[in-house]
Amino acid sequence: MTEELTGAEITIRCLQEEGVEYIFGYPGGAVLFIYDELFKQDKVKHILVRHEQAALHAADGYARSSHKVGVALVTSGPGVTNAVTGIATAYMDSIPLVIISGQVPTAAIGQDAFQEVDTVGITRPCVKHNFLVKDITELAATIKKAFFIASSGRPGPVLVDIPKDVTQQKTHFSYPNSIHMRSYNPVTNGNTKQIKKAAELILSAKRPMFYSGGGVILDNAAGVLTELVQLLDYPCTNTLMGLGGFPATDKHSVGMLGMHGTYEANMSMQYCDVLIAVGARFDDRVIGNPKHFYSEDRKIIHIDIDPSSISKRVKVDIPIVGSVSQVLKELIKLIKASKEKTDAIALKEWWKQINLWRERDCLKYDRSSRVIKPQMVIEKLYAITKGDAFITSDVGQHQMWAAQFYPFDKPRRWINSGGLGTMGFGLPSAMGVQFANPTGTVACITGEASIQMCIQELSTCKQYQLPLKIINLNNRYMGMVRQWQEFFHGNRYSESYMDALPDFVKLAESYGHVGMKIEKPGDIEGALKDAFKLKKRLVFLDFITDQTENVFPMVPGGKGLSEMILV
Amino acid sequence: MRHIISLLMENEAGTLSRVAGLFSARGYNIESLNVAPTEDPTLSRMTLVTIGSDEVIEQITKQLNKLIEVVKIIDLTEGDHIERELMLVKVKAIGDGRDEIKRLTDIFRGSIIDVTDKSYTIELTGTSSKLDAFLETIGQGIILETIRTGASGLGRGDRMLKL
Ligand SMILES: Cc1cc2nc3c(=O)[nH]c(=O)nc-3n(C[C@H](O)[C@H](O)[C@H](O)COP(=O)(O)OP(=O)(O)OC[C@H]3O[C@@H](n4cnc5c(N)ncnc54)[C@H](O)[C@@H]3O)c2cc1C
Ligand SMILES: Cc1ncc(C[n+]2csc(CCOP(=O)(O)OP(=O)(O)O)c2C)c(N)n1
Ligand SMILES: [Mg+2]
């Protein structure tokens, strides 16, 4: 006979069985029994954040940088509503999370009880799945399912809502080794015929192009993708979510594509004749106006594990439902064995064209400026960290410059909110990254507006001695908003000026960290060097940057990929 | 195009709201929707009627399949199928009208299942368009109340939605 445990004990035991190292959370009435059990053990370490949104972002950063499931624990009512932004952020970027939330006792559900919200209802549209556990005998199996669903197929957040009385009741505990769900069987192996057709089309291309996205990172397929691209000698672009999935410093890389993608990436995307989309979802920020995109004739192969990502925004010729790594491996096999070879002459012409586009030097900026150019800060950051840091980011211009000026050669190094674009993501996600990579160098590139959305986490960083380096590109504006207002709203900077900013140096110091303010281009390098020498301290670097700088290239809304605004 | 999509799903609390939520969140049409447990009480079967272009219907089926509790899906309208909807109509029935209504009900193979001195309640099953035709024939003027279940259906012969 197995032992009888309380629901709270079972919850913790399940997390232990799943090998959970860290759980990011914040206590409250409905989860007190769970916190009590956390207290009695030391396998699962609880990280106390200062706001539930941060718990989610930290768990998310942990997951993105480690390929493990991130776990968060929040209380009922406001605990859950605070967490929603973080849950939606993870959902949009397909990040595997398990969220345990407390709920009012079963008998009180529906009575407008104290701190009651319909958690399953509120989170339904932004989770992969959620559960309300009303019966303690289903608790262990439900948690098992949650981890399984979160991490398989197209990953995503899964929430388990546990009423307080269920955490108190007792039942026999045994954790299932595996779980079978008749209603959930994600496909992983691509259809062999389709893969064969794809291989033929790939080899017949005259102007081929790889377009790779977050799916490559999520599936740990960077190595296979790189092998295939190099084998073929074809160009490759990455989405914002796919950065690091193909090494940016490899000669086949044309950089990021999309709204703020490089000239060469966007032109190649527009004018290729065979497009191989790998774990990418033809986002509106990526292809611009679909009509314009269609105006050029090209054949599209689309590899994605989620059938609903395929032919959603762009009709494709060869859909392949399957995991990126499996399908790419098959393709490599077929291509290596094939008698057909790539069209060397056409390819040479294509590369010639791409190199001409490259010469447009679309990322140039004024390097002799007397005010700090944000791009330069990131270039120096790249040099000083030898391109090997984990970089998290908030949302805005600084995010785009980070993506453009820090070439990522490895996956899981670039951590940002792409789909939801959540300001406030940078700092807490960096905490999670540091927990997952205790010896790694972690920097958060942020703006003076974004950082204030989760600034309270400087306290968490102090408590756990997280030696993050915060790179604040302080342009005194919600720069991305200001840029749109400059381009599309007649320079009317409505409510985008960041007035009454705190003294970030003193603020950092008051939390027990090191603060630095850098105002001259000549001081960038020295400050960064000093900061990274402080291996055990969090350093907040407040870079006072050019207020008027804009992100280029830019594909304006409604325009096509080849209609970029360039410097 | 009008499509009748049939789903087998886990008979669990909240499944209906996942489907309804999906349709409203993604802006898909629902013409009608009905759901009840099947001969296997752990499963329920839902039929929904929706209208959309081929692309939209393709997305609807994919998105429905993605719901964790949905076990299986069939788009009945993609092949041979039988469609039935049940309707109850209460109509004004006085004087000469009473005979006329009875006659029309017979022609449509309906039956009068409740009678008062002023009204008939008619039960009618058939395809949704047959029910529409009946309503049109008897005319808006005498209708007091209608209720329709929305279409249900099965594939013909070997076409089945089964585990
Ligand atoms: C201010 C701002 C500006 C932006 N500008 C740009 C821009 O210029 N360029 C740009 O690219 N983006 C930009 N974005 C991001 C954009 O909004 C999208 O988040 C991003 O383009 C989506 O990336 P993705 O297509 O790689 O898809 P992801 O969201 O990463 O989706 C991954 C895809 O891979 C699939 N997948 C998951 N796992 C697997 C697996 N194992 N096997 C196969 N497939 C799998 C999923 O089903 C999904 O379809 C911007 C965002 C912000 C906030
Ligand atoms: C939570 C949230 N609110 C609003 C926005 C809209 N938004 C996008 S970028 C941006 C400005 C960001 O300013 P800052 O952090 O200073 O970065 P900058 O663009 O100046 O580099 C805003 C308000 C958002 N993405 N997230
Ligand atoms: Mg700013």
mmCIF file of C-alpha atoms and ligand atoms in Angstrom, chain A residues 395-398 401 421-423 447-451 453 473 475 477-481, ligand 2:
data_model
loop_
_atom_site.group_PDB
_atom_site.id
_atom_site.type_symbol
_atom_site.label_atom_id
_atom_site.label_comp_id
_atom_site.label_asym_id
_atom_site.label_seq_id
_atom_site.Cartn_x
_atom_site.Cartn_y
_atom_site.Cartn_z
ATOM 1 C CA VAL A 395 10.343 45.579 -25.679
ATOM 2 C CA GLY A 396 11.035 48.558 -27.877
ATOM 3 C CA GLN A 397 13.813 50.000 -29.981
ATOM 4 C CA HIS A 398 16.479 48.574 -27.680
ATOM 5 C CA TRP A 401 18.985 46.955 -31.787
ATOM 6 C CA GLY A 421 5.848 42.040 -26.869
ATOM 7 C CA THR A 422 5.651 42.372 -23.111
ATOM 8 C CA MET A 423 7.431 45.330 -21.564
ATOM 9 C CA GLY A 447 14.863 50.848 -21.932
ATOM 10 C CA GLU A 448 14.024 53.355 -19.246
ATOM 11 C CA ALA A 449 10.299 52.742 -19.803
ATOM 12 C CA SER A 450 10.333 48.939 -19.899
ATOM 13 C CA ILE A 451 12.612 48.496 -16.921
ATOM 14 C CA MET A 453 7.494 47.802 -15.397
ATOM 15 C CA LEU A 473 19.470 52.300 -23.159
ATOM 16 C CA ASN A 475 16.625 57.673 -24.475
ATOM 17 C CA TYR A 477 11.363 58.170 -24.594
ATOM 18 C CA MET A 478 9.236 55.190 -25.256
ATOM 19 C CA GLY A 479 11.449 55.151 -28.266
ATOM 20 C CA MET A 480 9.517 52.663 -30.356
ATOM 21 C CA VAL A 481 6.328 54.628 -29.821
HETATM 22 C C1 LIG C 2 3.098 46.196 -21.332
HETATM 23 C C2 LIG C 2 3.237 46.977 -22.579
HETATM 24 N N1 LIG C 2 2.632 48.176 -22.705
HETATM 25 C C3 LIG C 2 2.780 48.906 -23.836
HETATM 26 C C4 LIG C 2 3.522 48.435 -24.879
HETATM 27 C C5 LIG C 2 3.672 49.259 -26.174
HETATM 28 N N2 LIG C 2 5.082 49.635 -26.341
HETATM 29 C C6 LIG C 2 5.895 48.987 -27.197
HETATM 30 S S1 LIG C 2 7.451 49.569 -27.179
HETATM 31 C C7 LIG C 2 7.065 50.750 -26.056
HETATM 32 C C8 LIG C 2 8.094 51.714 -25.557
HETATM 33 C C9 LIG C 2 9.227 51.115 -24.836
HETATM 34 O O1 LIG C 2 10.042 52.123 -24.320
HETATM 35 P P1 LIG C 2 11.462 51.805 -23.729
HETATM 36 O O2 LIG C 2 11.393 50.668 -22.791
HETATM 37 O O3 LIG C 2 12.061 53.054 -23.174
HETATM 38 O O4 LIG C 2 12.268 51.294 -24.976
HETATM 39 P P2 LIG C 2 12.808 52.117 -26.264
HETATM 40 O O5 LIG C 2 11.827 51.864 -27.341
HETATM 41 O O6 LIG C 2 12.895 53.537 -25.887
HETATM 42 O O7 LIG C 2 14.118 51.485 -26.539
HETATM 43 C C10 LIG C 2 5.715 50.664 -25.716
HETATM 44 C C11 LIG C 2 5.032 51.578 -24.774
HETATM 45 C C12 LIG C 2 4.115 47.164 -24.719
HETATM 46 N N3 LIG C 2 4.829 46.598 -25.691
HETATM 47 N N4 LIG C 2 3.988 46.482 -23.560
#
